[in-house]
């Protein structure tokens, strides 16, 4: 099986800036990674000692780097129960640029406080990049953070979202 991941050109530079990043992904997942700079596409092939699950894990790490995470954080996806959740803000806002920026502002908050508080309360890493919000964490925590951010996108007040997280965290 071959996995293909398309990432933005500026994030492709981040992936390739340190040769160790690609080599580390290959070593940890038993894959071979080939980057096509022209099409901005990354091809992931399983080595004979690898399997399809390894390819998917490598693809998730590369997607995370493409969505704005630094490599060190993206490598958390190699842990057994870690997932990458990506929220497309345009699903809540439509295509209007002003609305997208307003919702991104609600998610990030003043000086990044809202985003950081959600990340701290759910023990996840959150990045707002372009028209997406990406979350890395243990499955339960990432899904709780995703629900919180989607609730914010739907217009709920910040305190309501923080209470939702507190109730959800109590169930974990």
Short mmCIF file of C-alpha atoms in Angstrom, two decimals:
data_model
loop_
_atom_site.label_atom_id
_atom_site.label_comp_id
_atom_site.label_asym_id
_atom_site.label_seq_id
_atom_site.Cartn_x
_atom_site.Cartn_y
_atom_site.Cartn_z
CA UNK A 1 0.00 0.00 0.00
CA UNK A 2 1.16 3.53 -0.76
CA UNK A 3 -0.08 6.58 1.14
CA UNK A 4 -0.05 10.07 -0.37
CA UNK A 5 -0.18 13.26 1.70
CA UNK A 6 -0.39 16.73 0.19
CA UNK A 7 0.96 19.54 2.37
CA UNK A 8 1.39 23.30 1.79
CA UNK A 9 4.68 24.47 0.29
CA UNK A 10 5.74 26.48 3.36
CA UNK A 11 5.16 23.45 5.61
CA UNK A 12 7.00 21.22 3.13
CA UNK A 13 10.04 23.40 3.81
CA UNK A 14 9.64 22.72 7.55
CA UNK A 15 9.49 18.97 6.89
CA UNK A 16 12.63 19.09 4.75
CA UNK A 17 14.54 21.71 6.76
CA UNK A 18 15.99 19.09 9.04
CA UNK A 19 16.98 15.89 7.27
CA UNK A 20 16.63 14.12 10.62
CA UNK A 21 12.86 14.67 10.64
CA UNK A 22 12.18 12.52 7.57
CA UNK A 23 14.78 9.96 8.67
CA UNK A 24 13.24 9.76 12.14
CA UNK A 25 9.76 9.19 10.71
CA UNK A 26 11.12 6.49 8.39
CA UNK A 27 12.97 4.73 11.21
CA UNK A 28 10.07 4.85 13.68
CA UNK A 29 7.45 3.63 11.20
CA UNK A 30 9.48 1.28 8.95
CA UNK A 31 8.56 3.31 5.87
CA UNK A 32 10.27 5.04 2.97
CA UNK A 33 9.26 8.66 2.40
CA UNK A 34 9.62 10.42 -0.94
CA UNK A 35 8.86 14.12 -1.34
CA UNK A 36 7.84 15.73 -4.63
CA UNK A 37 8.48 19.45 -4.24
CA UNK A 38 6.66 20.35 -7.47
CA UNK A 39 3.32 18.77 -6.57
CA UNK A 40 3.78 19.35 -2.81
CA UNK A 41 2.99 15.68 -2.30
CA UNK A 42 4.64 13.23 0.07
CA UNK A 43 4.57 9.53 -0.80
CA UNK A 44 4.85 6.98 1.99
CA UNK A 45 5.77 3.37 1.19
CA UNK A 46 5.89 0.55 3.73
CA UNK A 47 9.20 -1.30 3.86
CA UNK A 48 9.14 -5.08 3.93
CA UNK A 49 9.41 -5.09 7.72
CA UNK A 50 6.56 -2.55 8.01
CA UNK A 51 2.80 -2.76 7.57
CA UNK A 52 -0.19 -0.62 6.58
CA UNK A 53 -0.61 0.66 10.14
CA UNK A 54 2.95 2.03 10.05
CA UNK A 55 2.14 3.84 6.80
CA UNK A 56 -0.93 5.43 8.36
CA UNK A 57 1.07 6.53 11.41
CA UNK A 58 3.74 8.08 9.16
CA UNK A 59 1.01 9.79 7.11
CA UNK A 60 -0.53 11.23 10.30
CA UNK A 61 2.84 12.62 11.44
CA UNK A 62 3.38 14.26 8.04
CA UNK A 63 -0.21 15.60 8.00
CA UNK A 64 0.37 17.08 11.46
CA UNK A 65 3.53 18.85 10.29
CA UNK A 66 1.57 20.05 7.25
CA UNK A 67 -1.18 21.41 9.51
CA UNK A 68 1.30 23.54 11.49
CA UNK A 69 2.72 21.35 14.27
CA UNK A 70 6.44 21.31 14.96
CA UNK A 71 8.05 17.91 14.36
CA UNK A 72 8.56 17.17 18.06
CA UNK A 73 4.83 17.54 18.75
CA UNK A 74 3.85 15.62 15.61
CA UNK A 75 5.95 12.68 16.82
CA UNK A 76 3.45 12.24 19.68
CA UNK A 77 1.28 10.54 17.04
CA UNK A 78 3.65 7.59 17.15
CA UNK A 79 2.40 6.82 20.66
CA UNK A 80 -0.12 4.00 20.80
CA UNK A 81 -3.30 5.89 21.69
CA UNK A 82 -2.58 9.32 20.16
CA UNK A 83 -4.69 10.70 17.32
CA UNK A 84 -4.78 13.71 15.02
CA UNK A 85 -8.13 15.49 14.79
CA UNK A 86 -8.56 18.21 12.16
CA UNK A 87 -11.49 20.64 12.23
CA UNK A 88 -12.31 22.58 9.06
CA UNK A 89 -13.48 26.01 10.25
CA UNK A 90 -15.32 26.66 6.96
CA UNK A 91 -17.85 23.97 7.94
CA UNK A 92 -19.07 26.44 10.57
CA UNK A 93 -18.43 29.75 8.81
CA UNK A 94 -18.77 29.27 5.08
CA UNK A 95 -16.20 30.86 2.78
CA UNK A 96 -16.34 34.47 4.06
CA UNK A 97 -12.85 35.53 5.08
CA UNK A 98 -14.05 37.93 7.79
CA UNK A 99 -16.16 35.23 9.44
CA UNK A 100 -13.28 32.75 9.33
CA UNK A 101 -10.95 35.30 10.97
CA UNK A 102 -13.57 36.08 13.64
CA UNK A 103 -14.01 32.41 14.54
CA UNK A 104 -10.23 31.86 14.56
CA UNK A 105 -10.02 34.81 16.95
CA UNK A 106 -12.62 33.21 19.24
CA UNK A 107 -10.69 29.93 19.27
CA UNK A 108 -7.31 31.55 19.87
CA UNK A 109 -8.54 34.20 22.30
CA UNK A 110 -6.63 37.20 23.60
CA UNK A 111 -2.90 36.46 23.44
CA UNK A 112 -3.70 32.78 22.78
CA UNK A 113 -5.27 32.25 26.21
CA UNK A 114 -8.43 30.43 25.08
CA UNK A 115 -6.56 27.99 22.86
CA UNK A 116 -3.99 27.37 25.59
CA UNK A 117 -6.65 26.86 28.25
CA UNK A 118 -8.49 24.29 26.11
CA UNK A 119 -5.17 22.55 25.40
CA UNK A 120 -4.22 22.52 29.10
CA UNK A 121 -7.64 21.34 30.28
CA UNK A 122 -7.71 18.47 27.77
CA UNK A 123 -3.97 17.66 27.84
CA UNK A 124 -3.69 18.11 24.07
CA UNK A 125 -1.67 20.18 21.61
CA UNK A 126 -3.72 22.55 19.42
CA UNK A 127 -2.67 24.49 16.32
CA UNK A 128 -4.77 26.96 14.34
CA UNK A 129 -3.40 27.09 10.80
CA UNK A 130 -5.12 28.44 7.69
CA UNK A 131 -8.75 27.36 7.75
CA UNK A 132 -8.22 24.45 10.13
CA UNK A 133 -7.75 23.68 13.79
CA UNK A 134 -5.66 20.57 14.47
CA UNK A 135 -5.47 18.64 17.72
CA UNK A 136 -3.00 15.98 18.87
CA UNK A 137 -3.62 13.97 22.00
CA UNK A 138 -4.95 10.76 23.48
CA UNK A 139 -8.15 9.79 21.67
CA UNK A 140 -10.56 10.74 24.49
CA UNK A 141 -8.81 14.03 25.18
CA UNK A 142 -8.53 15.01 21.51
CA UNK A 143 -12.22 14.28 20.94
CA UNK A 144 -13.14 16.37 24.01
CA UNK A 145 -11.01 19.26 22.72
CA UNK A 146 -12.60 18.85 19.27
CA UNK A 147 -16.10 19.04 20.77
CA UNK A 148 -15.10 22.14 22.76
CA UNK A 149 -13.71 23.92 19.69
CA UNK A 150 -16.74 22.97 17.58
CA UNK A 151 -18.98 24.36 20.35
CA UNK A 152 -16.99 27.62 20.25
CA UNK A 153 -17.33 27.72 16.46
CA UNK A 154 -21.10 27.37 16.85
CA UNK A 155 -21.15 30.54 18.97
CA UNK A 156 -21.22 29.28 22.57
CA UNK A 157 -19.62 31.45 25.23
CA UNK A 158 -16.13 30.58 26.43
CA UNK A 159 -17.26 29.81 30.00
CA UNK A 160 -19.83 27.36 28.64
CA UNK A 161 -17.10 25.60 26.68
CA UNK A 162 -14.79 25.44 29.70
CA UNK A 163 -17.60 23.93 31.83
CA UNK A 164 -18.23 21.38 29.05
CA UNK A 165 -14.56 20.38 29.23
CA UNK A 166 -14.64 20.14 33.04
CA UNK A 167 -17.69 17.86 32.91
CA UNK A 168 -16.14 15.79 30.12
CA UNK A 169 -12.79 15.55 31.89
CA UNK A 170 -14.57 14.21 34.97
CA UNK A 171 -15.83 11.27 32.91
CA UNK A 172 -12.35 10.36 31.61
#
